[in-house]
Amino acid sequence: MAAAAPAPTIIGGTVLPAMPPMSPTSETFATLVGGLGLLLLGLPLLADGLMLVLGRRVEQRLARPPRSALHACVTGWLASALLPGPSLVARNTTVQLDAGRLTFARATWRLAGGVSGGTAIVVVVAVLLGWGPQPVGLDVLGVPLVAVGALLRAANAGRPAGAVGEAVAGFGLVCVAVALLFNGFVALQSPVGGGVRIGITLAVLGTLLAVMLPVAHAPTLLALVAVQSGLLSVTGGACVVVGAHIGLAMTTLLSLVGLSPNARRVASLQAAAAGVAAVGGLALLPVFAWATGGTGGAGLLAAFVVGIALLPLAVYATLTDGAAARGLAWLPAGDDTLGPAPMDESLLATPPVAVEAHAREVERLVVTTRRLLRGALDGQPAEALRADRRQAEALDVSADRLAEALHRTRLDATLARQLGRTRRCQHDQRASLRQAMAGAAWSGPMRQLPDAASSCSDFTARAHRLLDALDADRDPVTIAERLAETRAAGEATRLGLVTSAAAGAIDIDPMAATLRWHAAMQFALDLQALSGRRPAPATHDAPEATQPGALTDAGETLPST
């Protein structure tokens, strides 16, 4: 029986010719392209919605230093499982390393847990595909979810319900995309064969998809649907997954350019995890093909994906903190210990970590300033101290930028007090740096004084003892005693110089230069004693709300002598 001709379209009495039916090839191509587009749209929408709903709570959990390697792994796994995509775990790990709250060994465990936890979305899609021989009803389920999510998002813009709607709409789009891709793959009716060449080709295809597609796990999800539809064997899908890990490692290594030192380390650890998963997957492919016989559905492929994602944990379990640091020694990190730490806006997402980062930046400033002050006490000229001065000024600017950004955030009372103490210490170090450089400028004329070194030796020795006590974080009473000794030695030296000049034993100009040097050094030492101990980050658990930008100063001062 011949098919009925399509009815003509009549508009305003004009008969329009009927559109010719779409060819099966064009329909299949449109279905596949539409499914891929909806998948690339739905996955980020789902991730963004979950980030708005759960992101702050997850970040607060990640901000707490892990108690053990297992704790670091579990928190990384949960964060990636609840929030698809490795960006949150990687960003938070970078911030924790910048703040000095995380060692390299714990960072490797957290990132390895994040890699394995990121496979949760793969398991969810495999479950959806495994409802039956074909994902019947996914489009029926997905379309209402998209409608409900869109309505929630539109009616509750800027509210938590709107974020939930965004996540629901994203999940609905993923369901519709999976259904469209499944139908498109089934319509191709040309299953891909097996063999080594086909496996290599599929692995290369997976690598290209991972490089070209901007969404994490998209190549793996495509492989899942292709396996369930019969287009690929489960071994062929595993080849695509291995290629996707190779592509992820390549793109991560390419992103190292222009990153901060700790961000380069984190990216390198991620690339290493992807590389370990790829190498392990290649080694397990023959065993996997033999065990499955090349037959199986999305569930078997999902098990393979989860299995190779756990391989980095087995490798990282053998790394100590020193081994992890040595493995990353090839990175051009620069002077991470005393140089300015990289400060970005991601720090402000977790104020406790940002306040700790500011305290550690000020601590670097303390170390650099005291090192410069020791050089000035030893009579080094200003030119010899130029490098330390540039480093200290860069640290001061970096700490200022972070403090100004923290003033614009909502800090609780505990964090505000901690920030106030570190800010006061920073101001003292800045003034001490100026005085030390001013004293170093007089070191040249001071050398014209006969026996200048011997006349200032007692003051210099006692000044170094004071700095030693400060570096050792001695108690305030000891520091006050050392400061009093330094002042007494300086006063005796100045009295001796004035007496010698009055008797005509020394010239006036070298004496005046030496007195100015003494005054500058004593002022710098007073400021160092005033700042007292180095700033120590305070623990922060229970928030206590206060006004934005609140700043208090509850630090103790030394008793005057």
Coordinates of C-alpha atoms in Angstrom, one line a residue, residues 21-370:
P21 CA 10.5 14.2 4.0
M22 CA 14.0 14.2 5.7
S23 CA 16.2 11.3 4.6
P24 CA 17.0 8.7 7.2
T25 CA 20.7 9.7 7.1
S26 CA 19.9 13.4 7.7
E27 CA 17.5 12.6 10.5
T28 CA 20.1 10.4 12.2
F29 CA 22.7 13.1 11.9
A30 CA 20.4 15.7 13.3
T31 CA 19.5 13.4 16.2
L32 CA 23.1 12.8 17.1
V33 CA 24.1 16.5 16.8
G34 CA 21.1 17.5 18.9
G35 CA 21.9 14.9 21.5
L36 CA 25.5 15.9 21.7
G37 CA 24.5 19.6 22.0
L38 CA 22.0 18.9 24.8
L39 CA 24.6 16.8 26.6
L40 CA 27.2 19.6 26.4
L41 CA 24.5 22.0 27.7
G42 CA 23.0 19.8 30.4
L43 CA 26.2 18.8 32.1
P44 CA 27.4 22.3 32.9
L45 CA 23.9 23.4 33.8
L46 CA 23.7 20.5 36.3
A47 CA 27.1 21.2 37.7
D48 CA 26.4 24.9 38.1
G49 CA 23.1 24.2 39.8
L50 CA 24.6 21.8 42.3
M51 CA 27.4 24.3 42.9
L52 CA 24.9 27.0 43.9
V53 CA 23.0 24.5 46.1
L54 CA 25.8 22.6 47.8
G55 CA 29.0 24.5 46.8
R56 CA 29.3 26.7 49.9
R57 CA 28.9 23.8 52.3
V58 CA 31.3 21.6 50.4
E59 CA 33.9 24.4 50.3
Q60 CA 33.5 24.9 54.1
R61 CA 34.2 21.2 54.6
L62 CA 37.2 21.3 52.2
A63 CA 38.6 24.4 54.0
R64 CA 39.2 22.3 57.1
P65 CA 42.7 20.7 57.1
P66 CA 42.4 16.9 56.7
R67 CA 43.1 14.8 59.8
S68 CA 44.7 12.0 57.8
A69 CA 45.4 10.8 54.2
L70 CA 42.2 8.8 54.3
H71 CA 40.2 11.9 55.4
A72 CA 41.7 13.9 52.6
C73 CA 40.8 11.2 50.1
V74 CA 37.2 10.9 51.4
T75 CA 36.6 14.6 51.3
G76 CA 37.9 14.9 47.8
W77 CA 35.7 12.0 46.7
L78 CA 32.6 13.4 48.2
A79 CA 33.2 16.9 46.8
S80 CA 33.6 15.5 43.2
A81 CA 30.7 13.1 43.6
L82 CA 28.3 15.8 44.7
L83 CA 29.7 18.5 42.3
P84 CA 30.6 16.9 39.0
G85 CA 33.9 18.2 37.6
P86 CA 37.4 18.4 39.2
S87 CA 37.5 22.2 39.2
L88 CA 36.3 22.7 42.8
V89 CA 38.7 20.2 44.4
A90 CA 41.6 21.4 42.3
R91 CA 40.9 25.1 43.2
N92 CA 40.5 24.4 46.8
T93 CA 43.6 22.3 47.0
T94 CA 45.6 25.1 45.4
V95 CA 44.2 27.6 48.0
Q96 CA 45.1 25.2 50.8
L97 CA 48.7 24.8 49.5
D98 CA 49.0 28.6 49.2
A99 CA 47.8 29.0 52.8
G100 CA 50.2 26.3 54.0
R101 CA 47.4 24.2 55.4
L102 CA 48.0 21.1 53.2
T103 CA 51.1 19.1 52.6
F104 CA 51.9 17.6 49.2
A105 CA 51.1 14.1 50.4
R106 CA 47.6 15.1 51.6
A107 CA 47.1 17.1 48.4
T108 CA 47.8 14.0 46.3
W109 CA 45.3 12.0 48.3
R110 CA 42.6 14.7 48.0
L111 CA 43.1 15.0 44.2
A112 CA 43.1 11.2 43.8
G113 CA 39.9 11.0 45.7
G114 CA 38.5 13.8 43.5
V115 CA 39.4 11.8 40.3
S116 CA 37.6 8.7 41.6
G117 CA 34.6 10.6 42.9
G118 CA 34.1 12.3 39.6
T119 CA 33.0 9.0 38.1
A120 CA 29.7 9.3 40.0
I121 CA 27.9 11.0 37.0
V122 CA 29.1 8.1 34.9
V123 CA 27.6 5.5 37.3
V124 CA 24.3 7.5 37.3
V125 CA 24.1 7.5 33.5
A126 CA 25.0 3.8 33.4
V127 CA 22.1 3.1 35.8
L128 CA 19.7 5.1 33.6
L129 CA 20.8 3.2 30.5
G130 CA 20.6 -0.1 32.3
W131 CA 16.9 0.1 33.1
G132 CA 16.2 -2.2 30.2
P133 CA 17.5 -3.3 26.8
Q134 CA 17.1 0.3 25.8
P135 CA 16.5 3.6 27.7
V136 CA 12.8 3.7 27.1
G137 CA 11.2 6.6 28.9
L138 CA 14.4 8.7 29.4
D139 CA 13.0 11.4 27.1
V140 CA 9.6 11.1 28.8
L141 CA 11.4 11.6 32.1
G142 CA 13.7 14.3 31.0
V143 CA 11.3 16.7 29.3
P144 CA 9.1 17.3 32.4
L145 CA 12.2 17.7 34.5
V146 CA 13.4 20.4 32.1
A147 CA 10.1 22.1 32.3
V148 CA 9.9 22.0 36.1
G149 CA 13.5 23.1 36.4
A150 CA 13.0 26.0 34.0
L151 CA 9.9 27.2 35.9
L152 CA 11.7 27.0 39.3
R153 CA 14.7 28.9 37.9
A154 CA 12.5 31.6 36.4
A155 CA 10.2 32.1 39.4
N156 CA 13.0 32.0 42.0
A157 CA 15.9 33.9 40.3
G158 CA 18.7 34.5 42.9
R159 CA 17.1 32.2 45.5
P160 CA 18.0 28.6 46.6
A161 CA 15.0 27.3 44.8
G162 CA 16.2 28.8 41.6
A163 CA 19.5 27.0 42.0
V164 CA 17.6 23.7 42.6
G165 CA 15.6 24.4 39.4
E166 CA 18.8 24.9 37.4
A167 CA 20.2 21.5 38.6
V168 CA 16.9 19.8 37.9
A169 CA 16.7 21.3 34.4
G170 CA 20.3 20.2 33.7
F171 CA 19.6 16.7 34.8
G172 CA 16.5 16.6 32.5
L173 CA 18.6 17.8 29.6
V174 CA 21.1 15.0 30.3
C175 CA 18.3 12.5 30.2
V176 CA 16.9 13.8 26.9
A177 CA 20.4 13.9 25.4
V178 CA 21.1 10.3 26.4
A179 CA 17.8 9.2 24.8
L180 CA 18.6 11.1 21.6
L181 CA 22.1 9.8 21.3
F182 CA 20.9 6.2 22.0
N183 CA 18.3 6.5 19.2
G184 CA 20.8 8.0 16.8
F185 CA 23.4 5.3 17.5
V186 CA 20.8 2.6 17.0
A187 CA 19.7 4.2 13.7
L188 CA 23.2 3.9 12.3
Q189 CA 22.8 0.1 12.2
S190 CA 26.6 -0.4 11.6
P191 CA 28.3 -1.8 14.6
V192 CA 32.0 -1.1 14.9
G193 CA 34.1 -4.2 14.6
G194 CA 37.0 -5.3 16.9
G195 CA 40.7 -5.8 16.5
V196 CA 43.8 -3.9 17.4
R197 CA 43.5 -1.3 14.7
I198 CA 40.0 -0.5 15.6
G199 CA 41.0 -0.3 19.3
I200 CA 43.8 2.2 18.5
T201 CA 41.4 4.2 16.3
L202 CA 38.8 4.4 19.1
A203 CA 41.5 5.4 21.6
V204 CA 42.6 8.2 19.3
L205 CA 39.0 9.2 18.9
G206 CA 38.6 9.3 22.7
T207 CA 41.7 11.5 22.9
L208 CA 40.4 13.9 20.3
L209 CA 37.0 14.1 22.0
A210 CA 38.6 14.9 25.4
V211 CA 40.7 17.7 23.8
M212 CA 37.9 19.1 21.7
L213 CA 34.9 18.9 24.0
P214 CA 35.0 21.4 26.8
V215 CA 32.9 19.3 29.3
A216 CA 34.4 16.8 31.6
H217 CA 33.3 13.1 31.2
A218 CA 31.5 13.9 27.9
P219 CA 33.6 11.3 25.9
T220 CA 33.0 8.7 28.6
L221 CA 29.3 9.3 28.5
L222 CA 29.3 9.1 24.7
A223 CA 31.1 5.7 25.0
L224 CA 28.5 4.5 27.5
V225 CA 25.6 5.3 25.2
A226 CA 27.4 3.8 22.2
V227 CA 28.0 0.5 24.1
Q228 CA 24.5 0.3 25.3
S229 CA 23.1 0.9 21.8
G230 CA 25.3 -1.8 20.3
L231 CA 27.3 0.5 18.1
L232 CA 30.5 -0.3 20.1
S233 CA 31.5 -3.4 22.0
V234 CA 32.3 -3.0 25.6
T235 CA 36.0 -3.4 24.8
G236 CA 35.7 -0.6 22.2
G237 CA 34.1 1.6 24.7
A238 CA 37.0 0.9 27.1
C239 CA 39.4 2.0 24.4
V240 CA 37.5 5.3 24.1
V241 CA 37.7 5.8 27.9
V242 CA 41.5 5.1 27.9
G243 CA 41.9 7.7 25.1
A244 CA 39.8 10.2 27.0
H245 CA 42.2 9.9 30.0
I246 CA 45.1 10.5 27.6
G247 CA 43.5 13.6 26.3
L248 CA 42.7 14.8 29.8
A249 CA 46.4 14.4 30.7
M250 CA 47.5 16.3 27.6
T251 CA 45.1 19.2 28.1
T252 CA 46.0 19.5 31.8
L253 CA 49.7 19.6 31.0
L254 CA 49.1 22.3 28.4
S255 CA 47.3 24.4 31.0
L256 CA 50.5 24.7 33.1
V257 CA 51.6 27.8 31.3
G258 CA 51.0 30.9 33.3
L259 CA 49.8 29.2 36.5
S260 CA 51.1 30.0 39.9
P261 CA 53.6 27.5 41.5
N262 CA 51.1 25.6 43.6
A263 CA 48.5 25.7 40.8
R264 CA 51.2 24.1 38.5
R265 CA 51.7 21.4 41.2
V266 CA 48.0 20.7 41.4
A267 CA 47.6 20.5 37.6
S268 CA 50.6 18.2 37.5
L269 CA 49.1 15.9 40.0
Q270 CA 45.8 15.9 38.0
A271 CA 47.7 15.1 34.9
A272 CA 49.6 12.3 36.7
A273 CA 46.4 10.8 37.9
A274 CA 44.9 10.8 34.4
G275 CA 48.2 9.3 33.1
V276 CA 48.1 6.6 35.7
A277 CA 44.5 5.8 34.8
A278 CA 45.4 5.7 31.1
V279 CA 48.4 3.4 31.5
G280 CA 46.5 1.2 33.9
G281 CA 43.6 1.0 31.5
L282 CA 45.8 0.1 28.6
A283 CA 47.4 -2.7 30.8
L284 CA 43.9 -4.0 31.8
L285 CA 42.4 -3.9 28.4
P286 CA 43.4 -7.4 27.4
V287 CA 42.2 -8.8 30.7
F288 CA 39.0 -6.9 30.4
A289 CA 38.4 -8.1 26.8
W290 CA 39.1 -11.7 27.9
A291 CA 36.8 -11.5 30.9
T292 CA 33.9 -9.9 29.1
G293 CA 34.3 -11.6 25.8
G294 CA 33.7 -8.3 24.1
T295 CA 30.0 -8.4 25.2
G296 CA 28.3 -6.4 27.8
G297 CA 26.5 -3.1 28.4
A298 CA 26.9 0.2 30.0
G299 CA 27.2 -1.3 33.5
L300 CA 30.4 -3.2 32.7
L301 CA 31.9 -0.2 31.0
A302 CA 31.0 1.9 34.1
A303 CA 32.8 -0.6 36.3
F304 CA 35.9 -0.4 34.1
V305 CA 35.7 3.5 34.4
V306 CA 35.5 3.3 38.2
G307 CA 38.2 0.7 38.4
I308 CA 40.9 2.7 36.5
A309 CA 39.9 5.9 38.3
L310 CA 40.9 4.1 41.5
L311 CA 44.4 3.3 40.2
P312 CA 45.8 6.7 41.1
L313 CA 44.9 5.9 44.8
A314 CA 47.1 2.8 44.7
V315 CA 50.0 4.8 43.3
Y316 CA 49.6 7.8 45.6
A317 CA 49.4 5.6 48.6
T318 CA 53.1 4.9 48.2
L319 CA 54.1 8.6 48.1
T320 CA 55.3 10.4 51.2
D321 CA 55.4 14.2 51.5
G322 CA 59.0 14.3 50.5
A323 CA 58.5 12.0 47.6
A324 CA 55.7 14.0 46.3
A325 CA 57.7 17.2 46.6
R326 CA 60.7 15.6 44.8
G327 CA 58.4 14.3 42.1
L328 CA 57.3 17.9 41.4
A329 CA 60.8 19.5 41.7
W330 CA 61.1 19.9 37.9
L331 CA 58.4 22.6 38.1
P332 CA 59.8 26.2 37.9
A333 CA 58.2 27.2 41.2
G334 CA 60.6 30.0 42.2
D335 CA 61.0 31.0 45.8
D336 CA 57.8 29.7 47.3
T337 CA 59.1 29.8 50.9
L338 CA 59.7 33.5 51.3
G339 CA 58.4 35.0 48.0
P340 CA 54.8 36.4 47.6
A341 CA 52.3 33.6 47.6
P342 CA 49.8 33.6 44.7
M343 CA 46.7 35.3 45.8
D344 CA 43.5 35.1 43.8
E345 CA 39.8 35.6 44.3
S346 CA 39.2 31.9 45.0
L347 CA 40.7 32.5 48.5
L348 CA 37.8 34.8 49.4
A349 CA 35.3 32.0 48.9
T350 CA 36.6 30.5 52.2
P351 CA 37.4 33.5 54.6
P352 CA 39.2 31.3 57.3
V353 CA 41.6 30.1 54.6
A354 CA 42.1 33.6 53.3
V355 CA 42.8 35.0 56.8
E356 CA 45.4 32.2 57.3
A357 CA 46.9 33.0 54.0
H358 CA 47.3 36.7 55.0
A359 CA 48.9 35.6 58.2
R360 CA 51.4 33.4 56.4
E361 CA 52.1 36.2 54.0
V362 CA 52.9 38.5 56.9
E363 CA 55.1 35.8 58.4
R364 CA 57.1 35.8 55.2
L365 CA 57.4 39.5 55.5
V366 CA 58.6 39.2 59.1
V367 CA 61.3 36.7 58.0
T368 CA 62.5 38.8 55.1
T369 CA 62.5 42.1 57.2
R370 CA 64.5 40.5 60.0

